[in-house]
Amino acid sequence: MKEGQTISIIWRSDDYSHHFAAKKEIEMEAHESIYLREPPAPSINLYKCLQAFTTEEQLGPDDPWYCGDCKELRQAFKKFDIWEAPPILIIHLKRFSYRGNFREKIDDLIDFPLEGLDLGEYVIGPRTVPPIYDLYAVSNHYGSMMGGHYTAYGKHRNDSKWFYFDDQNVTESYPDKVRSNAAYVLFYRRRDVTWTPHVSTEEPSKDSSTEEEESDSDSSPVRYASPPPSSSGVTNTLGSRSVHVHDDSDDDHHHSSDHLDDSSDLENAPRAHSD
């Protein structure tokens, strides 16, 4: 090739998925010139995601709402509100975009606080305790919609040290490593909540004793523990959702929260495999 000439390769999405994405993730090394051309995108604050998630949103013309009083489809607005601050707050970040047949991984860096997440501005119900949270775990996803790998960070409840979990490998980590563009699910604990390990008071059955003995003989270093039972059952973080009809079809108010996911989208989350 002569100087100044370039080669352009255009992939159709179905060809790409058939030959590459469906089989193995492409391994590539980014050249330093990429970073000279494209400056790194600024991080997105988690509070801005919460603000967008709780902002009133106009339903599109192809997504009308059925009015029970009018008995017909009408243009409407919808809004999510947080009614009550739960003891454990789980935030699912939107990392995957669906546009027709095109699927895209969103690698934007979300700047989330490790301590002192304050939901005071977003909780609309009566408050008995301050809605302030501290992070204790993060689930990370690496890969794409076609497959990938999950890792996690967890904070030890006794010495407050952070640890990195990658399959059966556990290593000590540092707080500045917890924030990354791979963060997928954030786990927060309200400050007034004290966590204690769950110890079963039930007598083990004969079958369970046999299974336990077989488990003890396993050479695997991985051990699993049951999570603590919920004292108040399942808490719906999105305690309130309101929809009201709007008659002015010319209103041009549109908004979308692009980085905070509705819990219903968890059904579309990718299934990871071990690398």
Short mmCIF file of C-alpha atoms in Angstrom, two decimals:
data_model
loop_
_atom_site.label_atom_id
_atom_site.label_comp_id
_atom_site.label_asym_id
_atom_site.label_seq_id
_atom_site.Cartn_x
_atom_site.Cartn_y
_atom_site.Cartn_z
CA MET A 1 0.00 0.00 0.00
CA LYS A 2 1.06 3.55 -0.62
CA GLU A 3 1.31 6.14 2.11
CA GLY A 4 -2.04 7.72 2.82
CA GLN A 5 -4.07 4.77 1.54
CA THR A 6 -6.39 2.83 3.84
CA ILE A 7 -8.36 -0.40 3.74
CA SER A 8 -11.96 -0.38 4.93
CA ILE A 9 -13.73 -3.62 5.88
CA ILE A 10 -17.50 -3.57 6.38
CA TRP A 11 -19.06 -6.41 8.34
CA ARG A 12 -22.68 -7.38 8.18
CA SER A 13 -23.99 -8.14 11.67
CA ASP A 14 -25.16 -11.65 10.75
CA ASP A 15 -21.80 -12.57 9.18
CA TYR A 16 -19.91 -11.26 12.19
CA SER A 17 -22.07 -13.22 14.63
CA HIS A 18 -21.76 -16.41 12.59
CA HIS A 19 -18.00 -16.39 12.10
CA PHE A 20 -16.75 -14.74 15.28
CA ALA A 21 -19.09 -13.68 18.09
CA ALA A 22 -20.93 -16.98 18.33
CA LYS A 23 -17.70 -18.94 18.69
CA LYS A 24 -15.07 -16.96 20.51
CA GLU A 25 -14.45 -13.42 21.60
CA ILE A 26 -12.02 -11.61 19.35
CA GLU A 27 -8.68 -10.90 20.99
CA MET A 28 -7.05 -7.68 19.88
CA GLU A 29 -4.53 -5.18 21.10
CA ALA A 30 -5.34 -1.49 20.89
CA HIS A 31 -2.66 0.63 19.23
CA GLU A 32 -1.53 3.74 21.10
CA SER A 33 -2.73 5.93 18.21
CA ILE A 34 -6.34 5.16 19.18
CA TYR A 35 -5.94 7.00 22.45
CA LEU A 36 -4.37 9.97 20.69
CA ARG A 37 -7.36 10.33 18.37
CA GLU A 38 -10.15 9.67 20.85
CA PRO A 39 -9.83 11.15 24.34
CA PRO A 40 -11.32 8.95 27.08
CA ALA A 41 -14.99 9.57 27.72
CA PRO A 42 -15.79 11.24 31.04
CA SER A 43 -17.26 9.05 33.73
CA ILE A 44 -20.97 9.16 34.51
CA ASN A 45 -22.03 9.84 38.07
CA LEU A 46 -24.39 7.32 39.68
CA TYR A 47 -26.53 10.15 41.05
CA LYS A 48 -27.18 11.32 37.49
CA CYS A 49 -28.32 7.80 36.64
CA LEU A 50 -30.72 7.83 39.59
CA GLN A 51 -31.99 11.25 38.56
CA ALA A 52 -32.63 10.04 35.01
CA PHE A 53 -34.27 6.85 36.25
CA THR A 54 -36.77 8.76 38.40
CA THR A 55 -37.48 11.48 35.83
CA GLU A 56 -40.91 11.55 34.22
CA GLU A 57 -40.82 9.96 30.76
CA GLN A 58 -43.26 10.38 27.88
CA LEU A 59 -44.40 7.17 26.22
CA GLY A 60 -43.85 7.11 22.48
CA PRO A 61 -46.62 7.02 19.87
CA ASP A 62 -46.01 3.30 19.35
CA ASP A 63 -46.30 2.60 23.08
CA PRO A 64 -49.70 3.99 24.18
CA TRP A 65 -51.21 3.34 27.60
CA TYR A 66 -54.67 1.87 28.10
CA CYS A 67 -56.78 4.17 30.28
CA GLY A 68 -59.17 2.26 32.52
CA ASP A 69 -61.49 5.28 32.80
CA CYS A 70 -61.54 6.19 29.11
CA LYS A 71 -61.47 2.55 27.93
CA GLU A 72 -59.08 3.47 25.15
CA LEU A 73 -55.38 3.87 24.37
CA ARG A 74 -54.03 7.31 25.25
CA GLN A 75 -50.75 9.18 25.18
CA ALA A 76 -49.29 9.14 28.66
CA PHE A 77 -46.29 9.76 30.87
CA LYS A 78 -44.73 7.26 33.26
CA LYS A 79 -42.56 7.81 36.31
CA PHE A 80 -40.68 5.57 38.73
CA ASP A 81 -40.37 6.58 42.37
CA ILE A 82 -38.52 4.98 45.28
CA TRP A 83 -41.03 4.71 48.11
CA GLU A 84 -38.92 3.07 50.80
CA ALA A 85 -35.19 2.68 51.35
CA PRO A 86 -34.56 -1.09 51.57
CA PRO A 87 -32.01 -2.62 53.97
CA ILE A 88 -30.09 -4.02 50.99
CA LEU A 89 -30.02 -1.97 47.78
CA ILE A 90 -29.06 -3.73 44.53
CA ILE A 91 -28.44 -1.50 41.52
CA HIS A 92 -28.35 -3.11 38.08
CA LEU A 93 -26.46 -1.00 35.56
CA LYS A 94 -27.52 -1.11 31.93
CA ARG A 95 -24.55 -2.57 30.06
CA PHE A 96 -26.26 -3.86 26.91
CA SER A 97 -28.09 -1.99 24.18
CA TYR A 98 -30.58 -3.55 21.75
CA ARG A 99 -31.32 -1.76 18.49
CA GLY A 100 -33.08 -4.08 16.12
CA ASN A 101 -30.64 -6.85 15.25
CA PHE A 102 -27.70 -4.85 16.56
CA ARG A 103 -26.42 -5.62 20.05
CA GLU A 104 -23.85 -3.47 21.78
CA LYS A 105 -21.91 -3.67 25.04
CA ILE A 106 -21.90 -0.36 26.93
CA ASP A 107 -18.48 0.14 28.50
CA ASP A 108 -19.02 3.60 29.97
CA LEU A 109 -17.41 4.13 33.37
CA ILE A 110 -20.01 4.76 36.07
CA ASP A 111 -18.61 6.67 39.05
CA PHE A 112 -20.37 5.15 42.07
CA PRO A 113 -19.56 5.91 45.73
CA LEU A 114 -17.99 3.22 47.88
CA GLU A 115 -19.36 4.90 51.00
CA GLY A 116 -22.17 7.31 51.78
CA LEU A 117 -24.60 6.78 48.89
CA ASP A 118 -27.44 9.10 49.93
CA LEU A 119 -30.94 8.40 48.56
CA GLY A 120 -32.54 11.20 50.56
CA GLU A 121 -33.43 13.09 47.39
CA TYR A 122 -35.13 10.09 45.77
CA VAL A 123 -37.10 8.37 48.56
CA ILE A 124 -40.63 9.81 48.68
CA GLY A 125 -42.18 7.64 51.41
CA PRO A 126 -42.00 8.11 55.20
CA ARG A 127 -38.51 7.67 56.63
CA THR A 128 -37.62 5.98 59.87
CA VAL A 129 -33.86 5.81 59.21
CA PRO A 130 -31.53 7.86 56.99
CA PRO A 131 -31.31 6.27 53.50
CA ILE A 132 -27.51 6.20 53.44
CA TYR A 133 -25.66 3.20 52.02
CA ASP A 134 -22.17 1.73 51.85
CA LEU A 135 -20.98 -0.55 49.07
CA TYR A 136 -20.07 -4.11 50.05
CA ALA A 137 -19.90 -5.99 46.73
CA VAL A 138 -19.70 -5.50 42.96
CA SER A 139 -20.39 -8.01 40.19
CA ASN A 140 -18.34 -7.44 37.02
CA HIS A 141 -18.98 -8.64 33.48
CA TYR A 142 -16.33 -9.00 30.78
CA GLY A 143 -17.25 -9.92 27.24
CA SER A 144 -20.26 -9.32 25.04
CA MET A 145 -23.85 -10.41 24.55
CA MET A 146 -22.68 -13.68 23.06
CA GLY A 147 -20.72 -14.72 26.12
CA GLY A 148 -18.27 -13.55 28.69
CA HIS A 149 -16.92 -13.95 32.18
CA TYR A 150 -18.10 -12.80 35.60
CA THR A 151 -15.89 -11.71 38.49
CA ALA A 152 -16.68 -9.91 41.73
CA TYR A 153 -15.31 -7.65 44.44
CA GLY A 154 -16.39 -8.18 48.03
CA LYS A 155 -15.70 -6.27 51.24
CA HIS A 156 -14.85 -8.29 54.34
CA ARG A 157 -17.27 -7.43 57.13
CA ASN A 158 -14.66 -7.65 59.91
CA ASP A 159 -11.56 -5.83 58.67
CA SER A 160 -13.22 -3.90 55.77
CA LYS A 161 -10.64 -5.19 53.29
CA TRP A 162 -11.63 -5.68 49.67
CA PHE A 163 -11.13 -9.01 47.90
CA TYR A 164 -11.29 -9.97 44.23
CA PHE A 165 -13.12 -13.18 43.25
CA ASP A 166 -12.35 -14.83 39.91
CA ASP A 167 -13.80 -18.35 39.85
CA GLN A 168 -11.99 -20.25 42.62
CA ASN A 169 -9.20 -17.65 42.88
CA VAL A 170 -9.52 -15.08 45.67
CA THR A 171 -6.97 -12.29 46.10
CA GLU A 172 -6.80 -9.19 48.26
CA SER A 173 -7.58 -5.98 46.41
CA TYR A 174 -7.87 -2.24 47.03
CA PRO A 175 -10.77 0.24 47.00
CA ASP A 176 -9.47 2.08 43.92
CA LYS A 177 -9.73 -1.16 41.93
CA VAL A 178 -13.44 -1.63 42.65
CA ARG A 179 -14.61 1.09 40.25
CA SER A 180 -14.25 0.00 36.65
CA ASN A 181 -16.20 0.01 33.40
CA ALA A 182 -16.87 -3.71 33.95
CA ALA A 183 -19.08 -3.03 37.00
CA TYR A 184 -22.49 -4.57 36.29
CA VAL A 185 -24.40 -5.01 39.56
CA LEU A 186 -23.77 -2.93 42.71
CA PHE A 187 -24.63 -4.17 46.20
CA TYR A 188 -25.20 -1.60 48.95
CA ARG A 189 -26.08 -2.05 52.64
CA ARG A 190 -27.94 0.59 54.60
CA ARG A 191 -25.76 1.91 57.42
CA ASP A 192 -28.14 1.01 60.23
CA VAL A 193 -28.25 -2.65 59.15
CA THR A 194 -26.03 -5.12 60.98
CA TRP A 195 -25.24 -8.35 59.17
CA THR A 196 -24.68 -11.64 60.95
CA PRO A 197 -24.08 -15.05 59.39
CA HIS A 198 -27.13 -17.28 59.08
CA VAL A 199 -26.85 -20.43 61.17
CA SER A 200 -29.51 -23.08 60.60
CA THR A 201 -31.23 -24.40 63.73
CA GLU A 202 -32.81 -27.36 61.94
CA GLU A 203 -31.56 -30.86 62.61
CA PRO A 204 -29.88 -32.28 59.48
CA SER A 205 -31.64 -35.22 57.91
CA LYS A 206 -29.90 -38.50 57.20
CA ASP A 207 -29.67 -37.71 53.51
CA SER A 208 -28.28 -34.24 54.10
CA SER A 209 -25.67 -35.63 56.52
CA THR A 210 -24.50 -38.05 53.85
CA GLU A 211 -24.31 -35.26 51.30
CA GLU A 212 -22.35 -33.12 53.75
CA GLU A 213 -19.82 -35.91 54.32
CA GLU A 214 -19.42 -36.32 50.57
CA SER A 215 -18.99 -32.57 50.22
CA ASP A 216 -16.30 -32.50 52.92
CA SER A 217 -14.30 -35.10 51.02
CA ASP A 218 -14.26 -32.94 47.92
CA SER A 219 -10.87 -31.41 47.20
CA SER A 220 -12.37 -28.23 45.72
CA PRO A 221 -11.31 -25.08 47.61
CA VAL A 222 -14.64 -23.40 46.91
CA ARG A 223 -17.16 -23.32 49.75
CA TYR A 224 -20.67 -21.90 49.62
CA ALA A 225 -22.68 -20.29 52.41
CA SER A 226 -26.38 -19.55 52.59
CA PRO A 227 -27.33 -15.85 52.55
CA PRO A 228 -28.98 -14.35 55.65
CA PRO A 229 -32.78 -14.55 55.64
CA SER A 230 -34.69 -11.36 54.96
CA SER A 231 -36.34 -9.93 58.05
CA SER A 232 -39.09 -8.25 56.08
CA GLY A 233 -39.47 -10.47 53.04
CA VAL A 234 -38.79 -9.17 49.57
CA THR A 235 -38.48 -5.41 49.40
CA ASN A 236 -39.41 -3.74 46.16
CA THR A 237 -36.91 -0.95 45.65
CA LEU A 238 -39.16 0.69 43.07
CA GLY A 239 -42.02 1.04 45.50
CA SER A 240 -44.14 3.31 43.35
CA ARG A 241 -44.81 3.72 39.66
CA SER A 242 -47.25 6.33 38.41
CA VAL A 243 -48.77 6.78 34.98
CA HIS A 244 -50.92 9.73 33.98
CA VAL A 245 -52.62 10.57 30.71
CA HIS A 246 -51.42 13.49 28.63
CA ASP A 247 -53.79 15.01 26.05
CA ASP A 248 -51.34 17.24 24.19
CA SER A 249 -49.82 15.00 21.53
CA ASP A 250 -47.50 17.80 20.39
CA ASP A 251 -45.56 17.88 23.64
CA ASP A 252 -41.96 17.13 22.73
CA HIS A 253 -40.72 16.00 26.14
CA HIS A 254 -38.62 12.87 25.81
CA HIS A 255 -36.23 11.36 28.31
CA SER A 256 -34.53 8.07 28.83
CA SER A 257 -32.29 6.71 31.56
CA ASP A 258 -29.50 5.13 29.55
CA HIS A 259 -27.42 3.66 32.33
CA LEU A 260 -29.74 2.54 35.12
CA ASP A 261 -31.63 -0.59 34.21
CA ASP A 262 -35.17 -1.64 35.07
CA SER A 263 -35.07 -4.91 36.98
CA SER A 264 -37.16 -6.51 34.23
CA ASP A 265 -34.16 -6.30 31.87
CA LEU A 266 -32.35 -8.88 33.98
CA GLU A 267 -34.05 -11.49 31.80
CA ASN A 268 -31.94 -10.25 28.88
CA ALA A 269 -28.66 -10.37 30.78
CA PRO A 270 -25.93 -12.43 29.11
CA ARG A 271 -25.10 -15.87 30.37
CA ALA A 272 -21.43 -16.12 31.21
CA HIS A 273 -19.16 -19.07 30.86
CA SER A 274 -15.89 -19.75 32.62
CA ASP A 275 -12.83 -18.88 30.58
#
